[in-house]
Amino acid sequence: MGRSRFLFPTIFAIVGIVATIFAIYWVTKDFPFLSFIPFLEGTLYTDILIVLGVAIPVIALEYFIIAIPMAALMLLVHRLIKAAAFDTDIMHIGTNFGSMRILRRATLPALFSVSTAGLVRGILGRYLFVDPSSIEDPLKFLYPISTTLMGALIMMPIALALFMPTWILNDAGIVTHLKQGQLEVRQCPDTEGVGKWFSSMLGGYSILAFPIAMFMEHFFNPFIIQGLDLYYPGDLIRSPIFISFLWTAGIPLLVMSFVVPVVMLNEVAQSKAVSIIKRIARPLGASEVHRPVIAPVKTEPEQKDDAI
């Protein structure tokens, strides 16, 4: 496939990363003396920029170190779970993977990172984040927004360590399907990619947890528990409730902009990764198979009864 498919994702990533830097500054500029992580020198703004600077090379490095071993582990675990009724094979699949599919592949890791950020804040908040009690009331609603973004950036390498192996398994065409004997039982044929099996579970958690986490962090805690004002007098754009809605919708897009380069990295390096995972799959009993063809059943026309 041509490299032109990388144009729009590249623009999306650049715009998103720049927008993230400006958005972080806009959110944190009103409390410049409040640090985010106690053991890092600087302000909220510089703390997040430090995390960004560390996260980008880390996630690029973990693709080459973690992705293939994790894909092999997932393949082995899946094989052990489904060995009784399913065969594992390597299916010949298509090669088209355009720009929109690159963006879609980045969506679930971003949602996973943002959704889990609430959990990171709840469990590790007392160790990672400073006490925001010194923040004045009009600005308190901005602090959980900032920590959601910071938590998402912290979780992003973990999310990618889970999702990158599923990309390799899907690109390699590793599938499971019912054994021949199981097709005699009254049940529908069941063919599924091994990577899709794992990503569906991770994606289900991400989609379910995202609205819950965002409601708790951006609406319930600041406006119901803390009793902060919903509106800014005479200015809807500066109203806390409007900003909370805006960030709830925008944070996943900002995190996606950091995931997209990793998806493109996988597209460049996937031929080598796919070759390795196929070599691992074959000793587990995988053989090359063709895609199933679904066609209507042709029936013989009913014979007319000529009997009188």
Coordinates of C-alpha atoms in Angstrom, one line a residue:
M1 CA 0.0 0.0 0.0
G2 CA 1.1 3.6 -0.7
R3 CA 2.5 5.9 1.9
S4 CA -0.2 8.5 1.1
R5 CA -2.4 6.8 3.6
F6 CA -0.1 8.1 6.3
L7 CA -0.8 11.8 5.4
F8 CA -4.0 12.4 7.2
P9 CA -3.0 10.4 10.3
T10 CA 0.3 12.3 10.4
I11 CA -1.6 15.6 10.3
F12 CA -4.0 14.4 12.9
A13 CA -1.2 13.4 15.2
I14 CA 0.7 16.7 14.8
V15 CA -2.4 18.8 15.3
G16 CA -3.4 16.8 18.3
I17 CA 0.0 16.9 20.0
V18 CA 0.3 20.7 19.5
A19 CA -3.3 21.1 20.7
T20 CA -2.5 19.0 23.8
I21 CA 0.4 21.3 24.6
F22 CA -1.7 24.4 24.2
A23 CA -4.6 22.9 26.1
I24 CA -2.4 21.9 29.0
Y25 CA -1.1 25.5 29.2
W26 CA -4.6 26.9 29.0
V27 CA -5.8 24.7 31.8
T28 CA -2.8 25.1 34.1
K29 CA -1.8 28.7 33.5
D30 CA -3.9 30.1 36.4
F31 CA -2.1 28.1 39.1
P32 CA 1.5 28.3 38.0
F33 CA 2.9 27.6 41.5
L34 CA 1.1 24.4 42.0
S35 CA 3.1 21.3 41.0
F36 CA 1.6 18.1 39.8
I37 CA 3.9 15.4 40.9
P38 CA 5.8 16.2 44.2
F39 CA 9.2 14.7 43.1
L40 CA 9.3 16.6 39.8
E41 CA 10.4 20.2 39.9
G42 CA 8.2 22.8 38.2
T43 CA 4.5 23.5 37.7
L44 CA 1.5 21.5 36.4
Y45 CA 2.4 22.5 32.9
T46 CA 6.1 21.5 33.1
D47 CA 5.2 18.2 34.9
I48 CA 2.9 17.2 32.1
L49 CA 5.4 18.2 29.4
I50 CA 8.0 16.0 31.2
V51 CA 5.7 13.0 31.2
L52 CA 5.0 13.6 27.5
G53 CA 8.7 13.8 26.7
V54 CA 9.3 10.5 28.5
A55 CA 6.2 8.7 27.2
I56 CA 6.8 9.1 23.5
P57 CA 10.2 7.3 23.3
V58 CA 9.0 4.8 25.9
I59 CA 6.0 3.7 23.8
A60 CA 8.1 3.6 20.6
L61 CA 10.7 1.4 22.4
E62 CA 8.2 -1.0 23.9
Y63 CA 6.8 -1.8 20.5
F64 CA 10.1 -3.5 19.6
I65 CA 10.7 -5.0 23.1
I66 CA 7.2 -6.0 24.3
A67 CA 4.8 -6.4 21.4
I68 CA 6.0 -9.6 19.9
P69 CA 6.6 -11.5 23.2
M70 CA 3.1 -10.4 24.4
A71 CA 1.5 -11.5 21.1
A72 CA 3.1 -14.9 21.5
L73 CA 1.9 -15.1 25.1
M74 CA -1.6 -14.1 24.1
L75 CA -1.6 -16.8 21.4
L76 CA -0.4 -19.5 23.8
V77 CA -3.0 -18.5 26.4
H78 CA -5.8 -18.4 23.8
R79 CA -4.7 -21.8 22.5
L80 CA -4.8 -23.3 26.0
I81 CA -8.3 -21.9 26.7
K82 CA -9.9 -23.0 23.4
A83 CA -7.9 -26.1 22.5
A84 CA -10.8 -28.5 23.2
A85 CA -13.2 -27.2 20.6
F86 CA -11.2 -24.9 18.3
D87 CA -8.4 -25.1 15.9
T88 CA -5.9 -22.3 15.4
D89 CA -4.8 -21.4 11.9
I90 CA -3.3 -18.7 9.8
M91 CA -5.8 -17.2 7.4
H92 CA -5.0 -15.4 4.2
I93 CA -6.5 -12.0 4.7
G94 CA -6.6 -8.8 2.7
T95 CA -3.9 -6.1 2.7
N96 CA -5.8 -2.9 2.5
F97 CA -5.5 -0.7 5.6
G98 CA -6.2 3.0 4.9
S99 CA -5.9 6.1 6.9
M100 CA -9.3 5.8 8.6
R101 CA -8.5 2.4 9.8
I102 CA -5.3 3.7 11.3
L103 CA -7.3 6.3 13.3
R104 CA -9.9 3.7 14.3
R105 CA -7.1 1.4 15.6
A106 CA -5.9 4.2 17.8
T107 CA -9.4 4.8 19.4
L108 CA -9.6 1.9 21.8
P109 CA -6.1 2.3 23.4
A110 CA -7.0 6.0 23.9
L111 CA -10.3 5.2 25.6
F112 CA -8.6 2.5 27.7
S113 CA -6.0 5.1 28.9
V114 CA -8.6 7.8 29.7
S115 CA -11.0 5.3 31.4
T116 CA -8.3 3.9 33.6
A117 CA -7.0 7.3 34.5
G118 CA -9.8 7.6 37.0
L119 CA -8.6 4.4 38.6
V120 CA -5.0 5.7 38.7
R121 CA -6.1 8.8 40.4
G122 CA -8.1 6.9 43.0
I123 CA -5.4 4.4 43.9
L124 CA -2.2 6.2 43.2
G125 CA -3.4 9.8 43.6
R126 CA -2.1 10.2 47.2
Y127 CA 1.4 9.1 46.0
L128 CA 1.6 10.8 42.6
F129 CA -0.5 14.0 42.8
V130 CA -0.3 16.8 45.3
D131 CA -3.2 17.9 47.5
P132 CA -5.2 20.4 45.5
S133 CA -6.8 21.9 48.7
S134 CA -4.9 25.1 48.2
I135 CA -6.5 25.8 44.9
E136 CA -9.1 28.6 44.9
D137 CA -12.7 27.5 44.4
P138 CA -13.2 28.9 40.8
L139 CA -10.2 26.8 39.6
K140 CA -10.9 23.6 41.5
F141 CA -12.8 22.0 38.6
L142 CA -9.7 22.4 36.3
Y143 CA -7.6 20.2 38.6
P144 CA -9.4 16.9 38.0
I145 CA -9.4 17.7 34.3
S146 CA -5.6 18.1 34.4
T147 CA -5.1 14.9 36.4
T148 CA -7.4 13.0 34.0
L149 CA -5.0 14.0 31.2
M150 CA -2.0 13.2 33.2
G151 CA -3.4 9.8 34.3
A152 CA -4.2 9.0 30.7
L153 CA -0.7 9.8 29.6
I154 CA 0.7 7.6 32.4
M155 CA -1.6 4.7 31.4
M156 CA -0.9 5.1 27.7
P157 CA 2.2 2.9 27.6
I158 CA 0.3 0.2 29.6
A159 CA -2.6 0.4 27.2
L160 CA -0.4 0.0 24.2
A161 CA 1.5 -2.9 25.8
L162 CA -1.9 -4.7 25.8
F163 CA -3.2 -3.5 22.4
M164 CA -0.1 -3.7 20.2
P165 CA 0.1 -7.5 20.4
T166 CA -3.5 -7.7 19.2
W167 CA -2.6 -5.6 16.2
I168 CA 0.2 -8.1 15.3
L169 CA -2.1 -11.1 15.7
N170 CA -4.8 -9.5 13.6
D171 CA -2.3 -8.5 10.9
A172 CA -0.9 -12.0 10.8
G173 CA -4.4 -13.5 10.3
I174 CA -4.2 -15.8 13.3
V175 CA -7.7 -17.1 13.8
T176 CA -9.5 -19.8 15.7
H177 CA -12.5 -21.8 14.3
L178 CA -14.5 -24.7 15.4
K179 CA -13.1 -28.2 14.8
Q180 CA -14.7 -30.3 12.1
G181 CA -16.4 -32.5 14.6
Q182 CA -17.9 -29.5 16.4
L183 CA -19.6 -28.5 13.1
E184 CA -21.8 -31.6 13.4
V185 CA -23.4 -30.1 16.5
R186 CA -26.3 -27.8 16.2
Q187 CA -24.3 -24.5 16.6
C188 CA -23.2 -21.8 14.2
P189 CA -19.7 -21.8 12.7
D190 CA -17.5 -19.6 14.9
T191 CA -14.4 -18.1 13.3
E192 CA -12.6 -15.2 15.1
G193 CA -9.2 -13.6 15.1
V194 CA -7.2 -14.3 18.2
G195 CA -6.2 -10.6 18.4
K196 CA -9.8 -9.6 18.1
W197 CA -10.8 -11.9 20.9
F198 CA -8.5 -10.0 23.3
S199 CA -9.1 -6.5 21.9
S200 CA -12.9 -7.1 22.2
M201 CA -12.5 -7.7 25.9
L202 CA -10.3 -4.7 26.4
G203 CA -12.5 -2.6 24.2
G204 CA -15.6 -3.6 26.0
Y205 CA -14.1 -2.4 29.3
S206 CA -12.9 0.8 27.7
I207 CA -16.3 1.7 26.2
L208 CA -18.2 0.8 29.4
A209 CA -15.8 2.5 31.8
F210 CA -15.2 5.7 29.8
P211 CA -18.6 7.4 30.5
I212 CA -18.6 6.3 34.1
A213 CA -15.1 7.6 34.7
M214 CA -15.7 10.9 33.0
F215 CA -19.0 11.5 34.8
M216 CA -17.4 10.8 38.2
E217 CA -14.2 12.9 37.6
H218 CA -15.6 15.8 35.6
F219 CA -19.2 16.2 36.9
F220 CA -20.1 14.2 40.0
N221 CA -17.0 15.0 42.2
P222 CA -16.6 18.7 41.3
F223 CA -20.2 19.8 41.1
I224 CA -22.1 17.4 43.4
I225 CA -19.5 16.4 46.0
Q226 CA -17.6 19.7 46.2
G227 CA -20.6 21.9 45.3
L228 CA -18.7 24.1 42.7
D229 CA -20.7 26.5 40.6
L230 CA -21.9 25.1 37.3
Y231 CA -21.8 28.5 35.4
Y232 CA -19.6 31.4 35.0
P233 CA -21.6 34.7 35.2
G234 CA -22.3 36.1 31.7
D235 CA -19.8 33.8 29.9
L236 CA -20.9 30.3 28.7
I237 CA -17.5 29.5 27.2
R238 CA -15.8 29.9 30.6
S239 CA -18.6 28.0 32.5
P240 CA -17.2 25.0 34.4
I241 CA -20.0 22.8 33.1
F242 CA -19.2 23.7 29.4
I243 CA -15.5 23.2 29.9
S244 CA -16.1 19.8 31.6
F245 CA -18.2 18.7 28.6
L246 CA -15.6 20.0 26.1
W247 CA -12.8 18.1 27.8
T248 CA -14.8 14.9 28.3
A249 CA -15.2 14.8 24.5
G250 CA -11.7 16.2 23.7
I251 CA -9.3 14.2 26.0
P252 CA -9.7 10.9 24.0
L253 CA -8.9 12.8 20.8
L254 CA -5.8 14.3 22.4
V255 CA -4.6 10.9 23.6
M256 CA -5.4 9.4 20.2
S257 CA -2.9 11.8 18.7
F258 CA -0.1 10.1 20.7
V259 CA -1.3 6.6 19.8
V260 CA -1.5 7.2 16.0
P261 CA 2.3 7.4 15.5
V262 CA 2.6 4.0 17.2
V263 CA -0.1 2.6 14.8
M264 CA 1.9 3.9 11.9
L265 CA 5.1 2.5 13.3
N266 CA 3.3 -0.9 13.4
E267 CA 2.3 -0.5 9.7
V268 CA 6.0 0.1 8.8
A269 CA 7.4 -2.7 10.9
Q270 CA 4.5 -5.2 10.8
S271 CA 5.8 -7.4 8.0
K272 CA 8.7 -8.5 10.2
A273 CA 6.5 -8.9 13.3
V274 CA 3.9 -10.8 11.3
S275 CA 6.5 -13.2 10.0
I276 CA 7.8 -13.9 13.6
I277 CA 4.3 -14.5 15.0
K278 CA 3.5 -16.9 12.2
R279 CA 6.6 -18.9 12.9
I280 CA 5.5 -19.1 16.5
A281 CA 1.9 -20.2 15.5
R282 CA 2.9 -23.1 13.3
P283 CA 4.4 -25.3 16.1
L284 CA 1.1 -24.8 17.9
G285 CA -0.7 -26.6 15.0
A286 CA -1.5 -23.6 12.9
S287 CA -1.7 -24.1 9.1
E288 CA -2.4 -21.8 6.2
V289 CA -6.1 -21.6 5.3
H290 CA -8.2 -19.6 2.9
R291 CA -10.9 -17.2 3.8
P292 CA -14.3 -18.8 3.9
V293 CA -16.6 -18.0 1.1
I294 CA -20.3 -17.3 2.0
A295 CA -22.6 -18.0 -0.9
P296 CA -26.3 -18.7 -1.2
V297 CA -27.4 -22.3 -1.2
K298 CA -28.6 -23.4 -4.6
T299 CA -31.6 -25.7 -4.3
E300 CA -33.1 -27.9 -7.0
P301 CA -36.4 -26.6 -8.3
E302 CA -39.3 -28.4 -6.9
Q303 CA -40.6 -31.1 -9.1
K304 CA -44.2 -30.7 -10.1
D305 CA -46.4 -33.6 -9.1
D306 CA -47.9 -34.9 -12.4
A307 CA -49.9 -37.5 -10.7
I308 CA -53.6 -37.3 -11.1

